[in-house]
mmCIF file of C-alpha atoms in Angstrom:
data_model
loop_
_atom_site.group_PDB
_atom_site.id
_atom_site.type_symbol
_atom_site.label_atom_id
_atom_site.label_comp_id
_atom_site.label_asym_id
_atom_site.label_seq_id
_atom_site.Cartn_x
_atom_site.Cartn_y
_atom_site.Cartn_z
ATOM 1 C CA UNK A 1 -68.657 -77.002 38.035
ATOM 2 C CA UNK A 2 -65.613 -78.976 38.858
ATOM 3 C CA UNK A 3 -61.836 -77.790 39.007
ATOM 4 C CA UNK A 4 -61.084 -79.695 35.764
ATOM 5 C CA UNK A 5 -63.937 -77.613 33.658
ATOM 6 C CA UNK A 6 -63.730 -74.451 35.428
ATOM 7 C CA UNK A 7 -59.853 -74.262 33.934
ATOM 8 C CA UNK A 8 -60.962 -75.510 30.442
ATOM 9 C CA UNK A 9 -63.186 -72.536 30.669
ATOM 10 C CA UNK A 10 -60.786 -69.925 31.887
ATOM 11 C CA UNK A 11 -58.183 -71.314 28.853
ATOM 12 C CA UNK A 12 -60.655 -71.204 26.313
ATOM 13 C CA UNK A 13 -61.413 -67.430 27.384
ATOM 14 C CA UNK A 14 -57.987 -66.365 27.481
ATOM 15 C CA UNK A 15 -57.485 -68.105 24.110
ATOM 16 C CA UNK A 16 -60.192 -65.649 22.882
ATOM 17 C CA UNK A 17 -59.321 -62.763 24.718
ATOM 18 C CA UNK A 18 -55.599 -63.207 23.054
ATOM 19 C CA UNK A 19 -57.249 -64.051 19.466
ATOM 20 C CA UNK A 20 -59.182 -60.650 19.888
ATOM 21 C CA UNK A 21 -55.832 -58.621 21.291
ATOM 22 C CA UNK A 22 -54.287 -59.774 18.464
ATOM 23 C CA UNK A 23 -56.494 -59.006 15.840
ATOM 24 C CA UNK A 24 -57.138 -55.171 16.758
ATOM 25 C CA UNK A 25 -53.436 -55.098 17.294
ATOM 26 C CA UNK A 26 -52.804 -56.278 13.529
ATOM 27 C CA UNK A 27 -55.869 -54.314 12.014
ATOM 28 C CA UNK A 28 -54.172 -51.075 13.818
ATOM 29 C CA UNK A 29 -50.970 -51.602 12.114
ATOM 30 C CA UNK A 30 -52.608 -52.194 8.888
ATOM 31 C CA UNK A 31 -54.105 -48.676 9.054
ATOM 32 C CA UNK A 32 -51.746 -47.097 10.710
ATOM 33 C CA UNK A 33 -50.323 -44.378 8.176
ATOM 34 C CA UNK A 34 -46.885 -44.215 7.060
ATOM 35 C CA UNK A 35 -45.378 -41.053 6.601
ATOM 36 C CA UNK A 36 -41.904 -40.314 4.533
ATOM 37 C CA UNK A 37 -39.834 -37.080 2.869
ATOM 38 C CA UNK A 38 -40.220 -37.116 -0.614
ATOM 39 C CA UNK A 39 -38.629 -35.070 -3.237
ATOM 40 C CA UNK A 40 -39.761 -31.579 -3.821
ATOM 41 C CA UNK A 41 -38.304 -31.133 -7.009
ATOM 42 C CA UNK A 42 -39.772 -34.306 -8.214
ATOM 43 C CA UNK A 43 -42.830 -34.381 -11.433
ATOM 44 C CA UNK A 44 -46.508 -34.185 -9.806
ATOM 45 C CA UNK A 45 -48.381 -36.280 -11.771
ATOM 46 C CA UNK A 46 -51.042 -36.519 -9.024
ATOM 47 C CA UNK A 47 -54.235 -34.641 -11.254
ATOM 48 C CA UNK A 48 -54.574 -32.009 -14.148
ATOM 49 C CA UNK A 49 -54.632 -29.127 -12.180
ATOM 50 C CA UNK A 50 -51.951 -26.775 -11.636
ATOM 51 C CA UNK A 51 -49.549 -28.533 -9.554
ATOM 52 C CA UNK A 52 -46.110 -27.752 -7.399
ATOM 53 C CA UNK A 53 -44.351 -29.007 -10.884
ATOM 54 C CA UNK A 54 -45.911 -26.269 -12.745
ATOM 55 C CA UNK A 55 -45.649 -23.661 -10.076
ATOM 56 C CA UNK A 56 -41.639 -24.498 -10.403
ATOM 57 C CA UNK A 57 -41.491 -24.871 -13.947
ATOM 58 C CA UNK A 58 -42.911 -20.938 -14.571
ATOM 59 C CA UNK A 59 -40.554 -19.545 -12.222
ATOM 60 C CA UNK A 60 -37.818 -20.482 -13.326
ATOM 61 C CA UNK A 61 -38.615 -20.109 -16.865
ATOM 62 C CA UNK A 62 -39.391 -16.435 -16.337
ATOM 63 C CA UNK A 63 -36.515 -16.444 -14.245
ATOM 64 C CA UNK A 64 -34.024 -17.740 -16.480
ATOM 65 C CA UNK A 65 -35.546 -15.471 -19.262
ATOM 66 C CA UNK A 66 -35.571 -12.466 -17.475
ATOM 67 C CA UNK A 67 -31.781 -12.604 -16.588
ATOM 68 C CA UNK A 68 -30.428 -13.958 -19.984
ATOM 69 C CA UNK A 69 -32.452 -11.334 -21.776
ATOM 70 C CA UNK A 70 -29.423 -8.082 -23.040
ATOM 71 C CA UNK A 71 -31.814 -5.452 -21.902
ATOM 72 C CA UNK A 72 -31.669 -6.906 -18.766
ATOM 73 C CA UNK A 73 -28.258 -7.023 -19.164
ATOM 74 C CA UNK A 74 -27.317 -3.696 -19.896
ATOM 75 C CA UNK A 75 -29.816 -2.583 -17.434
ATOM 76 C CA UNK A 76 -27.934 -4.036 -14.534
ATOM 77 C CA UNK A 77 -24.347 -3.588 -15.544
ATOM 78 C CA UNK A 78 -23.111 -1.312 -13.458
ATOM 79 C CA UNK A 79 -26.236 -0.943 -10.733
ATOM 80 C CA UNK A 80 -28.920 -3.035 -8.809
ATOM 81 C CA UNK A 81 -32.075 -1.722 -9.977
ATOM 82 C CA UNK A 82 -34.779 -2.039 -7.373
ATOM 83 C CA UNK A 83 -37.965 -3.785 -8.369
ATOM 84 C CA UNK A 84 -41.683 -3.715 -6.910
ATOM 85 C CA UNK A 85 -43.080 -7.335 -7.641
ATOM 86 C CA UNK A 86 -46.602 -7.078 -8.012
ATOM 87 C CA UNK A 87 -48.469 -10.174 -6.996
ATOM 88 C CA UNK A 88 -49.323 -12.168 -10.057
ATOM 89 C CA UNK A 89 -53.081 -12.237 -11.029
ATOM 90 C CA UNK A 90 -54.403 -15.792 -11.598
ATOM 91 C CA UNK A 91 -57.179 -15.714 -14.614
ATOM 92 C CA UNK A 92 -58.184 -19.299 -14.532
ATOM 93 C CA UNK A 93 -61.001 -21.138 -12.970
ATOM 94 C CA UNK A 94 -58.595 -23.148 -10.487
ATOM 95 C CA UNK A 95 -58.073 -21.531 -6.985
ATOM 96 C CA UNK A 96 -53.958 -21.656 -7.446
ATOM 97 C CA UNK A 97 -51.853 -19.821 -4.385
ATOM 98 C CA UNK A 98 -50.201 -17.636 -7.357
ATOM 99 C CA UNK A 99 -48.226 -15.784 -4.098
ATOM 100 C CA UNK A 100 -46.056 -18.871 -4.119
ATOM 101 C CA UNK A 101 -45.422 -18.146 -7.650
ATOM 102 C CA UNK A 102 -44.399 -14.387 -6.527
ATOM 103 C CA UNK A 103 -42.505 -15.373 -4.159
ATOM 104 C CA UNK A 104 -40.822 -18.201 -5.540
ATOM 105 C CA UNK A 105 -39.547 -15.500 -8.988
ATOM 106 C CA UNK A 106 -38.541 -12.937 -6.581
ATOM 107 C CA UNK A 107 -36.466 -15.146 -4.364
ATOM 108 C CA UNK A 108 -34.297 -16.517 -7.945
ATOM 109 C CA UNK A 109 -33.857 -12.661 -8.771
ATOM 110 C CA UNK A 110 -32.493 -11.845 -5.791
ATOM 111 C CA UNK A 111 -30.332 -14.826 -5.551
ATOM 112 C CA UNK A 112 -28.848 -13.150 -9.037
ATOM 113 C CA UNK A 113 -27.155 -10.349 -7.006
ATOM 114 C CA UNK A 114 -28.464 -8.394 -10.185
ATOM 115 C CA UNK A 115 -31.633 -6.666 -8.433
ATOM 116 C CA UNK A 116 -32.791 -5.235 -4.890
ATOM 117 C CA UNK A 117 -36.592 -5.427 -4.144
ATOM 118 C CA UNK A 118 -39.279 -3.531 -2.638
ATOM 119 C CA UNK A 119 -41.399 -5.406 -0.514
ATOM 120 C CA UNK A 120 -45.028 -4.092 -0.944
ATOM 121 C CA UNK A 121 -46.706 -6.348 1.227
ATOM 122 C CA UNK A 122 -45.036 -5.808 4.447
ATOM 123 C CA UNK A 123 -45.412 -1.683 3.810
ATOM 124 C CA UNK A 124 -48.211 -0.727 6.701
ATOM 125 C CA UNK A 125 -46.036 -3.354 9.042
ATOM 126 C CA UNK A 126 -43.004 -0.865 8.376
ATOM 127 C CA UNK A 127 -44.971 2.304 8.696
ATOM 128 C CA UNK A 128 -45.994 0.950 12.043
ATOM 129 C CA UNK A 129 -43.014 0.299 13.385
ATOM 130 C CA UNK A 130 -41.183 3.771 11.839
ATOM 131 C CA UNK A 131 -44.794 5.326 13.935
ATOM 132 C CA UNK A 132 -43.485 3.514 17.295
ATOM 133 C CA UNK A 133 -39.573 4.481 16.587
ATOM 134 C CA UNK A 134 -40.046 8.604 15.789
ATOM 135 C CA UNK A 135 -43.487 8.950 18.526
ATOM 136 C CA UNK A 136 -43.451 6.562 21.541
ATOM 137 C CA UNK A 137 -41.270 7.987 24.248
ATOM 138 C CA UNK A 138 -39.789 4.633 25.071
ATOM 139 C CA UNK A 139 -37.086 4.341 21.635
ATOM 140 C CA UNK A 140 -34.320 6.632 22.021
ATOM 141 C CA UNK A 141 -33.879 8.794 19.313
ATOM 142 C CA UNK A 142 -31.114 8.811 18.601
ATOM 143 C CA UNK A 143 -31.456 5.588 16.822
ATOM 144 C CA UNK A 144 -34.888 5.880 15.762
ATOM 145 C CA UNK A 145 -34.721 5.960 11.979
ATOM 146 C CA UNK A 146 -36.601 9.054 10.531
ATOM 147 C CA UNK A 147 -38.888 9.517 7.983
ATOM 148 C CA UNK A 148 -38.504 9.711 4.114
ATOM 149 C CA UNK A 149 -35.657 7.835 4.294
ATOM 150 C CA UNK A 150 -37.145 4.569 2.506
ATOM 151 C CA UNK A 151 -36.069 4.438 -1.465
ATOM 152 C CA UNK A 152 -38.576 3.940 -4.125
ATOM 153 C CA UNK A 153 -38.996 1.439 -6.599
ATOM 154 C CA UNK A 154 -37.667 1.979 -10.134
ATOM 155 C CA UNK A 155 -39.650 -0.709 -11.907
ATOM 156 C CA UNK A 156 -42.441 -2.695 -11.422
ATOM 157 C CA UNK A 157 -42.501 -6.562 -12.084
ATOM 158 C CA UNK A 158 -46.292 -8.022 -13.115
ATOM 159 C CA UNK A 159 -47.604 -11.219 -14.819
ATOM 160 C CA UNK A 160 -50.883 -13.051 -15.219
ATOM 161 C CA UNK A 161 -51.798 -16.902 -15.298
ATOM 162 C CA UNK A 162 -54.667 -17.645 -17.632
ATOM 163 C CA UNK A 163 -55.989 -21.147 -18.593
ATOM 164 C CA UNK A 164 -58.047 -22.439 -21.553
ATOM 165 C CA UNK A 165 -60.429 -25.962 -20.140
ATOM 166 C CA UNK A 166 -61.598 -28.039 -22.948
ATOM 167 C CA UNK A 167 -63.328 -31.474 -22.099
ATOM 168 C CA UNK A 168 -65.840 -34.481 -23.081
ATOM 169 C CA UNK A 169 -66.680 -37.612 -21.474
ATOM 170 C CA UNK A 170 -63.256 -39.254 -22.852
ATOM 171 C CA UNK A 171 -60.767 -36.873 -22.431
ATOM 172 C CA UNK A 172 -59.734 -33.370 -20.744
ATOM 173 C CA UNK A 173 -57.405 -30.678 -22.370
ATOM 174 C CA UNK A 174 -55.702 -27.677 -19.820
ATOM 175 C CA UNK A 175 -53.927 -25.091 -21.666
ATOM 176 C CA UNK A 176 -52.002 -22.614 -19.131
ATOM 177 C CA UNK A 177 -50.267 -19.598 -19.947
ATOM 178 C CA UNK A 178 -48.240 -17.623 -18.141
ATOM 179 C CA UNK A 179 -47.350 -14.199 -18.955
ATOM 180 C CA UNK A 180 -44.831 -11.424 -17.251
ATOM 181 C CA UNK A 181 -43.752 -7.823 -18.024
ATOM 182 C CA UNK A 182 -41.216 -5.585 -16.640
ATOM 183 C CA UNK A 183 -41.662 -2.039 -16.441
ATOM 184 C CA UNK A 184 -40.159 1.176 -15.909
ATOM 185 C CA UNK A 185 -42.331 2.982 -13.391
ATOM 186 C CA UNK A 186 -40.522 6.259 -14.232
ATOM 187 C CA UNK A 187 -41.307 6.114 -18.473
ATOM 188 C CA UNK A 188 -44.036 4.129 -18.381
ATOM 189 C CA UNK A 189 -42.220 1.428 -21.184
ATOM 190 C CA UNK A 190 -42.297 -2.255 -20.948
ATOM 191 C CA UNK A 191 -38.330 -3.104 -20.681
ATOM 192 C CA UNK A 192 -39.004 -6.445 -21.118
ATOM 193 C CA UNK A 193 -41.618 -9.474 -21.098
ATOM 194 C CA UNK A 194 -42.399 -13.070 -21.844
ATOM 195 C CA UNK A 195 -44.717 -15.930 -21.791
ATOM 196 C CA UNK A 196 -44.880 -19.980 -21.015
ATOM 197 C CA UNK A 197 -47.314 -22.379 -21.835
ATOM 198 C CA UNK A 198 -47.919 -25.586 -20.102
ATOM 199 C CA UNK A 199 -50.611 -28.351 -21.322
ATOM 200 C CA UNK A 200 -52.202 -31.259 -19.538
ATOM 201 C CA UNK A 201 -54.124 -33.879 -21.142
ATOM 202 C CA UNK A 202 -56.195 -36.799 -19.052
ATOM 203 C CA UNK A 203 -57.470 -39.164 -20.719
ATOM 204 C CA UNK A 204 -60.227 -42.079 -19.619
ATOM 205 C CA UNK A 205 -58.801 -45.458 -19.498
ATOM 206 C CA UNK A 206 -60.520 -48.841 -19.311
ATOM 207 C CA UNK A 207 -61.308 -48.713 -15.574
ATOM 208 C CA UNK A 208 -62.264 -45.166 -15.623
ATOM 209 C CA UNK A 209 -60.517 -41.563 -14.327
#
């Protein structure tokens, strides 16, 4: 092979080579994923299962209701009651993180400056470290904190998400309801409660779900 067609040959392979480099390089970008903040307060329209919108809209609708109500009023007028929040017990089919839901209703009433809350979930951590301050030789005493000291809960705060599923091959019905009750650990009486419903409806269009 002469000069002449041995660089013909070495161009035409470099032409490929670059043809090649290229095209992975553009495929690569076309898959590469692009990721961006979005709005958490925004409507999740993503499916008809319980979603970050509904999660939002109970909470503060309980929220809202529980503070506006007069018995709550009264109740905290002149004193901070302090409230046990019991986890809320989810009733429907759907595996739903109803601790977010907790968490989220608790954070609002505290925000209110109207209540004080006893954490429930984070009990055997404190009685662990109380264990450590009063027995282990290494905490000083003097500032270990004794005892019986902790105060208890005057009411308890409790609700329950249920659904009702209804479907056929053209459409798909979710009723949710959302109840919550308030009450007074010492009497035993409900001081105050409420409910919220939420429906979703999906319905098949020409192309399908």
């Amino acid at each position: 092979m002469n000069t002449l067609n041995r660089t013909t040959s070495f161009t035409k392979l470099t032409g490929l080579a670059l043809v090649g480099l290229s095209t992975l390089v553009l495929s690569g970008c076309a898959n590469k994923a692009v990721v961006s903040y979005g709005d958490a307060q925004a409507v999740e329209t993503t499916d008809i299962n319980f979603g970050s919108t509904d999660l939002q809209k109970v909470a503060s609708q309980m929220t809202d209701s529980l503070l506006s109500s007069p018995v709550i009023g009264t109740m905290t007028a002149n004193t901070r009651p302090i409230v046990f929040v019991e986890r809320i017990k989810n009733k429907t089919s759907e595996h739903i993180d109803t601790e977010s839901i907790t968490d989220s209703i608790s954070t609002q009433l505290l925000r209110s400056g109207k209540f004080r809350f006893v954490d429930m979930s984070r009990v055997e951590a404190a009685r662990e470290q109380l264990t450590f301050q009063n027995e282990d030789a290494l905490v000083n005493p003097a500032t270990a904190v004794a005892f019986g000291q902790q105060v208890g809960a005057q009411y308890m705060l409790y609700g329950n998400l249920s659904s009702i599923v209804k479907s056929n091959a053209d459409k798909a019905d979710v009723y949710y309801k959302f109840t919550m009750r308030l009450m007074d650990l010492k009497s035993g009486l409900v001081e105050w409660a409420d409910e919220t419903e939420i429906r979703k409806t999906r319905e098949k269009s020409t192309f399908g779900w």
